[in-house]
Amino acid sequence: MREADSAAAGDGAGDGTGAAEGYGRHGGGGTAPRRFRLLKWFGLTLAVLMVGTAGAGYLYYEHLNANIKKDDLNLGDNKVAAPTPNAAGQTPLNLLIIGSDARDTKENQELGGARETFGSTPLADVQMLVHLSADRSNMSVVSMPRDTLVRIPKCTDPDGGEVYSASDGRVMTNQSLGRGGPGCTVATWEKLTGVHIDHFMMVDFSGVVSMADAIGGVPVCVDANIYSRDSSGHGSGLKLKKGTTSIKGEKALRWLRTRYGFEDGSDLARAKAQHMYMNSMVRELRENATLGNPGKLRTLAEKATAALTVDPGLDTVKKLYDLSNELRKVAPKRITMTTMPNRYVGARVEPTDDADQLFRLVREDIALDGKDKKKTAEDRTSDDPAAAPGAIGVRVQNGTRTDTLGAASGRAGTVAGLLAEKGYTKAAADQGTILSKARTVVRYPSADLEGDAQAVAKSLGIPLSSVKKSTDVSGVTLVVGADWREGRAYKAPKQDDRTPKTAEALNGADEEACMHVNPGFTWS
């Protein structure tokens, strides 16, 4: 349950002068803004490190704990199961960073602008999944555009018990935060990606500024003088000279929210600038691991904890500190930042097949930098014995639709017929459901049906790696994917574990990055 009103993780428009730039419901189009998520993520890492070294006794520790606001982790009915530990007993860690456009304090209002939204229902305009590998050797970061069209699941507000029905069709993902809190955003991510999420964090505007100040500045580079302001007043107000400049505080916020002036003025350019900032910030943290001013540490501890809203699994300074130590195990060269591959649907965007590929790599704990040691795939046979074929009910769905092709006609019926020939007489085609699934998969809802699901897969030559536990199904369900659009025999495609180019991957050790300035936004 929430123990205090959510301190909004401010990410809206406004540049500190009241001028909005592509903000939420009032802004322009383009691929959705990523706003401050990159600063938030590493700002949080810095903050919890500093809190861990601030040590001023038990009472102060309890005071900091009381600053931290808490909310339930997942407000949905169907939750993705935690991954199975690897041979060494290790499991990945998935952290969702959420930023809202709410401005519920005077300080946040002054930083965020857009005063007409004061006190309104917050939107999750920043959403970023941080995946820490099971062996802690690498980290993957996936950002989702705020106006991605998704199906938001049913969510129940933990405070008053209000039930928000599942969205009627697809709506913008940033609406999830207003359906009971950040736990509904977590539920939405799990439904879309199939990735189990362990924790979430939110941070507000003032926290971003104070944490940026504590670092002492982060170097950024532009290839020409830049002033992000057009004749109509649009822009963040960022003004920098050509070359490398160390920025902090509000200037850091301006960098992270600048769209007008970088490259083609799109939100993809803004995301690129944010990724560059993130890389540089990580390097600064590692080169200057401690801050020698106790007063500054104490102030940072106060600001950071007051800015946070977290799930119960992160609700103390110690838990946050332990998390930060896990995250810091990864060297910058093994950090890969990406944006969910998407395409336009009118003024909004939707995930593409490449997004499915990216989510699969995260689910299967495959490093996005391609530097994993080659893993030997081993199909684990379930300890649960399968029932006789004739006793196993199987629902068959057509998932052959792709970005460029409509669903192959009759595939659910054809495969249901193949199963019937093999003795699975209770197999039935779901004629009313058409899905888009790159690979054929067999799903089951609980451990007592794992053996049955594996038996169904084996009968058709589907590898056991394609048998997945899922709370989205009520029984054994076979989804015929785009890899089996025709024919009676299934041939598993060669696994492609490369990160899609459309994810715009950026390596954390890239020190040469420099943003290109649009000639219309330069000065002399």
XYZ file of C-alpha atoms in Angstrom:
524
model
C 0.000 0.000 0.000
C 1.158 3.559 -0.621
C 2.344 5.234 2.566
C 2.385 8.735 1.136
C 1.161 10.511 -1.937
C 3.457 9.755 -4.860
C 6.215 12.317 -5.299
C 5.945 12.733 -9.014
C 8.930 11.661 -11.006
C 8.765 14.845 -13.022
C 9.389 14.475 -16.689
C 7.102 16.793 -18.445
C 7.638 19.685 -20.704
C 8.844 23.029 -19.686
C 12.412 24.139 -19.448
C 12.403 26.160 -16.299
C 11.100 29.216 -18.154
C 7.602 27.918 -18.798
C 8.106 27.103 -22.487
C 6.878 23.643 -23.314
C 8.664 21.359 -25.725
C 6.531 18.534 -27.141
C 4.865 18.019 -23.769
C 2.413 15.235 -23.030
C -1.117 15.956 -24.080
C -0.271 19.487 -25.176
C 2.852 18.917 -27.239
C 3.799 18.010 -30.745
C 4.189 14.694 -32.486
C 7.212 12.585 -33.257
C 8.556 9.535 -31.532
C 7.694 9.997 -27.876
C 10.038 11.866 -25.500
C 12.363 9.964 -23.227
C 12.903 13.086 -21.103
C 15.095 12.591 -18.063
C 15.124 8.830 -17.656
C 18.862 8.433 -18.209
C 19.807 11.044 -15.643
C 17.274 9.535 -13.278
C 18.723 6.090 -13.557
C 22.326 6.986 -12.827
C 21.325 9.824 -10.540
C 19.616 7.205 -8.439
C 22.689 5.013 -8.470
C 24.780 7.922 -7.254
C 22.221 8.868 -4.647
C 22.038 5.483 -3.002
C 25.819 5.248 -2.991
C 26.036 8.562 -1.217
C 23.306 7.604 1.222
C 25.261 4.490 2.054
C 28.314 6.554 3.029
C 26.503 9.357 4.824
C 26.236 7.324 8.067
C 25.094 9.672 10.794
C 23.664 7.215 13.271
C 20.516 5.188 13.705
C 18.081 8.085 14.105
C 19.287 9.744 10.931
C 19.104 6.417 9.123
C 15.482 6.033 10.217
C 14.792 9.619 9.164
C 16.048 8.867 5.665
C 13.985 5.686 5.549
C 10.896 7.710 6.453
C 11.605 10.031 3.490
C 11.193 7.182 1.012
C 7.664 6.756 -0.348
C 6.393 3.271 -1.084
C 3.868 1.753 -3.469
C 2.885 -1.786 -4.481
C 5.039 -3.449 -7.123
C 2.426 -4.948 -9.478
C -1.275 -4.073 -9.508
C -2.257 -6.522 -12.252
C -3.932 -9.912 -11.898
C -1.480 -11.788 -14.115
C 2.180 -11.603 -13.174
C 5.132 -12.992 -15.132
C 6.917 -15.761 -13.274
C 10.459 -15.102 -12.045
C 13.144 -16.664 -14.281
C 14.656 -20.011 -13.425
C 18.138 -19.663 -11.810
C 21.103 -20.621 -13.997
C 23.469 -23.494 -13.198
C 25.243 -21.312 -10.624
C 21.975 -20.446 -8.899
C 22.002 -16.861 -10.224
C 19.016 -14.917 -11.563
C 18.803 -11.635 -13.508
C 17.538 -8.451 -11.888
C 15.041 -6.211 -13.690
C 14.394 -2.655 -12.517
C 11.754 -0.378 -14.080
C 12.481 3.351 -13.912
C 9.285 5.427 -14.087
C 8.998 9.199 -14.408
C 5.727 11.094 -14.285
C 4.708 14.492 -15.614
C 3.025 15.455 -12.318
C 4.020 18.682 -10.582
C 2.731 18.470 -7.035
C 5.221 20.729 -5.244
C 6.234 24.351 -5.772
C 9.837 23.315 -6.438
C 8.834 20.765 -9.066
C 6.412 23.229 -10.637
C 9.125 25.849 -11.070
C 11.419 23.308 -12.717
C 8.770 21.637 -14.834
C 6.672 24.452 -16.262
C 3.312 23.459 -17.806
C 1.436 25.040 -14.889
C -1.972 24.101 -16.267
C -1.229 20.477 -15.324
C -0.630 21.158 -11.620
C -2.446 18.528 -9.563
C -3.718 16.556 -12.570
C -3.508 12.779 -12.948
C 0.152 11.968 -13.599
C 1.291 10.247 -16.783
C 4.228 7.835 -16.996
C 6.115 9.865 -19.582
C 9.399 8.133 -18.743
C 9.665 4.335 -18.806
C 12.964 2.505 -18.893
C 13.784 -1.121 -18.106
C 17.223 -1.834 -16.638
C 18.239 -5.497 -16.937
C 21.199 -6.726 -14.898
C 22.435 -10.099 -16.112
C 22.331 -13.145 -13.828
C 26.140 -13.307 -13.649
C 26.349 -9.490 -13.207
C 28.693 -9.213 -16.183
C 26.531 -6.910 -18.314
C 23.593 -4.534 -18.248
C 20.904 -3.790 -20.834
C 18.713 -0.691 -20.843
C 15.496 -0.523 -22.896
C 13.580 2.762 -23.159
C 9.942 2.824 -24.260
C 8.421 5.894 -25.968
C 5.740 7.460 -23.796
C 3.078 7.305 -26.517
C 3.576 3.657 -27.427
C 0.186 2.043 -28.003
C -0.312 -0.910 -25.660
C -3.075 -2.852 -23.959
C -3.094 -1.889 -20.296
C -4.251 -4.789 -18.094
C -6.818 -4.570 -15.317
C -5.277 -2.884 -12.264
C -6.552 -2.477 -8.699
C -5.633 0.639 -6.707
C -4.044 -0.592 -3.452
C -5.375 2.388 -1.486
C -9.110 2.522 -2.039
C -9.546 -0.740 -3.905
C -10.756 0.988 -7.077
C -10.621 -1.390 -10.028
C -9.485 -0.053 -13.402
C -10.719 -2.330 -16.172
C -8.314 -3.409 -18.883
C -8.062 -0.782 -21.609
C -10.554 -1.032 -24.444
C -8.085 -1.697 -27.224
C -4.684 -0.029 -27.325
C -3.972 3.238 -25.538
C -0.848 5.265 -24.802
C 1.382 3.492 -22.310
C 1.882 6.652 -20.244
C -1.762 6.379 -19.081
C -0.857 3.335 -16.978
C 0.419 5.410 -14.057
C -3.020 6.972 -13.523
C -4.634 3.564 -13.059
C -3.718 2.986 -9.434
C -0.051 3.970 -9.452
C 3.330 2.744 -10.694
C 2.346 -0.872 -10.075
C 0.015 -0.633 -13.079
C 2.921 0.575 -15.231
C 4.860 -2.494 -14.056
C 1.898 -4.743 -14.941
C 1.709 -3.148 -18.402
C 5.406 -3.758 -19.049
C 5.156 -7.386 -17.965
C 2.154 -7.951 -20.234
C 3.905 -6.418 -23.246
C 7.392 -7.860 -22.808
C 6.990 -11.100 -20.849
C 9.851 -9.872 -18.632
C 9.510 -10.398 -14.871
C 10.136 -7.080 -13.082
C 11.716 -7.190 -9.629
C 11.571 -3.514 -8.621
C 10.569 -0.028 -9.723
C 11.748 3.510 -8.874
C 10.383 7.024 -9.460
C 12.226 10.354 -8.972
C 11.005 13.971 -9.155
C 12.411 17.118 -10.822
C 14.085 18.573 -7.741
C 15.809 15.291 -7.005
C 17.289 15.228 -10.504
C 18.729 18.732 -10.058
C 20.241 18.065 -6.620
C 21.822 14.781 -7.694
C 23.278 16.314 -10.846
C 24.805 19.090 -8.727
C 26.365 16.577 -6.337
C 28.362 14.939 -9.110
C 30.057 18.247 -9.843
C 29.235 18.223 -13.530
C 29.029 15.818 -16.459
C 30.936 16.514 -19.704
C 28.880 16.649 -22.902
C 29.836 17.505 -26.474
C 28.202 19.415 -29.351
C 29.722 19.896 -32.802
C 28.589 23.551 -33.022
C 27.274 26.329 -30.799
C 23.695 25.498 -29.830
C 20.729 27.495 -28.543
C 17.558 25.440 -28.206
C 14.923 28.091 -28.842
C 13.014 28.884 -32.033
C 11.140 32.013 -33.089
C 7.931 30.696 -31.530
C 9.568 30.129 -28.173
C 9.823 26.354 -28.493
C 12.903 24.739 -27.013
C 14.580 23.814 -23.758
C 16.679 26.990 -23.601
C 19.934 25.009 -23.628
C 22.829 27.233 -24.733
C 26.320 25.783 -25.126
C 29.505 26.524 -27.055
C 30.963 24.094 -29.563
C 33.048 21.339 -28.000
C 32.926 19.705 -24.572
C 31.287 21.412 -21.597
C 30.704 20.165 -18.054
C 27.038 20.656 -17.181
C 25.026 20.174 -13.987
C 21.784 21.196 -12.284
C 19.175 22.851 -14.481
C 21.561 22.959 -17.433
C 21.775 19.166 -17.220
C 17.981 19.011 -17.270
C 17.925 21.254 -20.325
C 20.375 18.953 -22.115
C 18.296 15.887 -21.322
C 15.049 17.430 -22.544
C 16.410 19.208 -25.639
C 14.757 18.217 -28.901
C 14.839 21.460 -30.888
C 18.430 21.887 -31.992
C 19.735 18.321 -31.974
C 20.010 16.653 -35.386
C 16.559 16.496 -37.040
C 14.658 17.805 -34.025
C 12.997 14.440 -33.328
C 12.682 12.612 -30.054
C 15.084 10.006 -31.417
C 17.735 12.727 -31.369
C 16.757 13.623 -27.819
C 17.130 9.966 -26.786
C 20.572 9.863 -28.405
C 21.664 12.900 -26.385
C 20.345 11.291 -23.214
C 22.266 8.094 -23.907
C 25.457 10.108 -24.422
C 24.895 11.894 -21.114
C 24.350 8.588 -19.367
C 27.607 7.150 -20.676
C 29.537 10.204 -19.560
C 27.903 10.204 -16.148
C 28.857 6.585 -15.528
C 32.474 7.340 -16.338
C 32.444 10.358 -14.002
C 31.043 8.254 -11.189
C 33.730 5.631 -11.609
C 36.573 8.117 -11.850
C 35.342 10.129 -8.862
C 33.780 7.414 -6.740
C 33.595 9.459 -3.524
C 32.611 12.997 -2.607
C 34.709 14.448 0.210
C 32.247 17.014 1.578
C 30.145 15.479 4.409
C 27.635 18.334 4.243
C 27.099 17.759 0.542
C 26.644 14.036 1.164
C 24.036 14.713 3.823
C 22.152 17.127 1.578
C 22.262 14.624 -1.253
C 20.953 11.882 1.034
C 18.040 14.093 2.075
C 17.191 15.135 -1.482
C 17.562 11.688 -2.974
C 15.409 9.831 -0.450
C 12.715 12.533 -0.506
C 12.580 12.278 -4.303
C 12.044 8.518 -4.386
C 8.951 6.354 -4.685
C 9.812 2.648 -4.684
C 8.277 -0.785 -4.217
C 8.469 -2.464 -0.777
C 11.532 -4.423 -1.859
C 13.540 -1.170 -1.986
C 11.981 0.721 0.908
C 15.075 1.290 3.066
C 18.435 2.955 2.591
C 20.174 -0.393 3.066
C 18.119 -2.065 0.334
C 18.867 0.795 -2.045
C 22.546 0.671 -1.186
C 22.668 -3.097 -1.771
C 20.985 -2.589 -5.143
C 23.481 0.084 -6.140
C 26.362 -2.237 -5.316
C 24.887 -4.871 -7.623
C 24.504 -2.354 -10.446
C 28.047 -1.018 -10.058
C 29.528 -4.449 -10.737
C 29.077 -3.851 -14.461
C 31.835 -1.967 -16.285
C 30.681 0.813 -18.679
C 31.915 -1.150 -21.691
C 29.344 -3.860 -20.886
C 26.388 -1.471 -20.621
C 24.155 -1.227 -23.703
C 21.408 1.389 -23.997
C 18.588 0.959 -26.491
C 15.218 2.355 -27.484
C 12.341 -0.048 -28.121
C 12.066 -0.435 -31.918
C 8.847 1.217 -33.052
C 6.919 2.534 -36.026
C 4.407 5.334 -36.420
C 0.668 4.727 -36.154
C -0.661 8.181 -36.942
C 0.868 10.441 -34.290
C 1.614 7.478 -31.986
C 3.954 4.509 -32.205
C 3.702 0.766 -31.739
C 6.295 -1.991 -31.144
C 7.649 -3.796 -34.203
C 8.879 -7.373 -34.665
C 12.331 -6.038 -33.777
C 10.902 -5.019 -30.392
C 9.804 -8.620 -29.847
C 13.356 -9.692 -30.654
C 14.782 -7.190 -28.171
C 12.395 -8.303 -25.424
C 13.301 -11.949 -26.069
C 16.990 -11.208 -25.618
C 16.205 -9.580 -22.283
C 13.958 -12.463 -21.205
C 16.639 -14.996 -22.072
C 19.392 -12.935 -20.402
C 21.378 -12.507 -23.612
C 23.763 -9.527 -23.561
C 22.821 -6.803 -26.044
C 26.476 -6.039 -26.788
C 26.943 -9.496 -28.336
C 29.871 -10.312 -26.038
C 28.338 -13.186 -24.113
C 30.254 -16.411 -24.098
C 28.530 -18.888 -26.394
C 25.878 -20.678 -24.387
C 25.054 -24.304 -25.018
C 21.326 -24.662 -25.253
C 20.067 -27.458 -23.074
C 16.384 -28.357 -23.124
C 15.302 -29.303 -19.617
C 12.664 -32.025 -19.481
C 9.967 -31.397 -16.928
C 9.726 -33.526 -13.798
C 5.953 -33.401 -14.256
C 4.820 -36.480 -16.223
C 2.593 -35.812 -19.210
C -0.941 -37.123 -19.413
C -2.026 -39.342 -22.286
C -2.350 -37.351 -25.537
C -6.088 -37.850 -25.684
C -6.496 -36.336 -22.224
C -4.617 -33.109 -22.952
C -6.642 -30.120 -24.040
C -4.758 -27.834 -26.452
C -5.862 -24.439 -27.687
C -4.240 -23.497 -31.013
C -3.955 -19.846 -32.037
C -2.838 -18.212 -35.277
C 0.078 -15.874 -34.553
C 1.454 -15.641 -38.092
C 0.723 -11.952 -38.685
C 3.852 -9.820 -39.178
C 4.724 -6.167 -39.760
C 4.402 -6.663 -43.509
C 2.141 -9.710 -43.932
C -1.359 -10.510 -42.830
C -2.071 -13.705 -40.930
C -1.685 -16.884 -42.952
C -5.194 -18.245 -43.441
C -6.252 -21.383 -41.573
C -3.021 -22.072 -39.708
C -4.662 -22.675 -36.328
C -7.012 -25.229 -37.870
C -4.224 -26.946 -39.800
C -1.994 -27.378 -36.754
C -4.924 -28.475 -34.579
C -5.542 -31.139 -37.200
C -1.901 -32.270 -37.045
C -2.193 -32.656 -33.274
C -5.408 -34.661 -33.657
C -3.572 -37.040 -36.013
C -0.991 -37.561 -33.276
C -3.632 -38.478 -30.705
C -4.328 -35.035 -29.234
C -8.018 -35.287 -29.993
C -8.897 -32.398 -27.645
C -6.862 -29.935 -29.690
C -9.062 -27.105 -30.973
C -8.409 -24.061 -33.143
C -9.163 -20.640 -31.674
C -10.658 -19.058 -34.772
C -11.417 -15.753 -33.093
C -7.867 -14.797 -32.116
C -5.201 -13.528 -34.500
C -1.824 -12.720 -32.955
C 1.584 -11.546 -34.105
C 4.314 -13.869 -32.895
C 7.692 -14.194 -34.594
C 8.332 -17.731 -33.303
C 5.999 -20.624 -32.587
C 5.539 -21.132 -28.849
C 3.694 -23.473 -26.491
C 2.441 -21.820 -23.319
C 1.154 -23.295 -20.072
C -0.180 -21.562 -16.926
C 1.133 -23.683 -14.050
C 3.737 -26.296 -13.124
C 1.228 -29.168 -13.228
C 0.779 -28.597 -16.981
C 4.459 -28.213 -17.897
C 4.840 -31.882 -18.798
C 1.729 -31.763 -20.985
C 2.987 -28.648 -22.798
C 6.376 -30.250 -23.438
C 4.711 -33.381 -24.801
C 2.680 -31.291 -27.241
C 5.826 -29.493 -28.385
C 7.785 -32.721 -28.871
C 5.007 -34.216 -30.978
C 5.426 -31.401 -33.512
C 9.200 -31.019 -33.370
C 9.042 -27.737 -31.453
C 12.119 -27.309 -29.199
C 11.538 -27.295 -25.447
C 13.124 -23.847 -25.291
C 9.911 -22.640 -26.956
C 7.747 -24.002 -24.145
C 7.014 -21.101 -21.790
C 5.083 -20.636 -18.568
C 2.580 -17.796 -18.923
C -0.251 -16.442 -16.806
C -1.926 -15.145 -19.985
C -3.305 -18.624 -20.729
C -5.630 -20.920 -18.798
C -4.425 -24.188 -20.316
C -1.901 -25.575 -22.785
C -1.886 -23.112 -25.692
C 0.062 -23.412 -28.938
C 0.630 -20.154 -30.834
C 1.615 -20.826 -34.446
C 4.190 -18.145 -35.208
C 5.377 -16.399 -38.355
C 8.150 -19.018 -38.587
C 5.470 -21.617 -39.552
C 3.227 -19.857 -42.041
C 2.901 -22.923 -44.274
C 3.451 -26.666 -44.449
C 2.828 -29.527 -42.056
C 6.324 -29.966 -40.629
C 7.780 -27.429 -38.222
C 11.411 -26.501 -38.709
C 12.805 -24.353 -35.941
C 14.590 -21.329 -37.417
C 18.182 -20.633 -36.544
C 18.265 -18.507 -33.439
C 19.338 -14.917 -34.082
C 20.696 -13.416 -30.872
C 21.815 -10.118 -32.367
C 20.431 -6.843 -31.088
C 18.238 -5.277 -33.816
C 19.821 -2.278 -35.512
C 16.555 -0.411 -35.037
C 17.167 -0.447 -31.267
C 19.860 2.240 -31.808
C 22.249 0.550 -29.348
C 24.887 2.739 -27.699
C 27.808 1.326 -25.718
C 28.546 2.741 -22.284
C 32.265 3.158 -23.000
C 31.862 5.384 -26.068
C 33.844 8.553 -25.224
C 33.855 10.000 -28.746
C 30.144 10.735 -29.031
C 29.255 14.345 -29.908
C 25.773 15.623 -30.719
C 25.211 17.134 -34.148
C 23.612 20.585 -33.952
C 20.897 21.555 -36.418
C 22.171 24.641 -38.344
C 18.892 26.417 -37.584
C 19.695 26.421 -33.878
C 23.294 27.592 -33.834
C 24.733 30.985 -32.896
C 27.986 32.876 -33.298
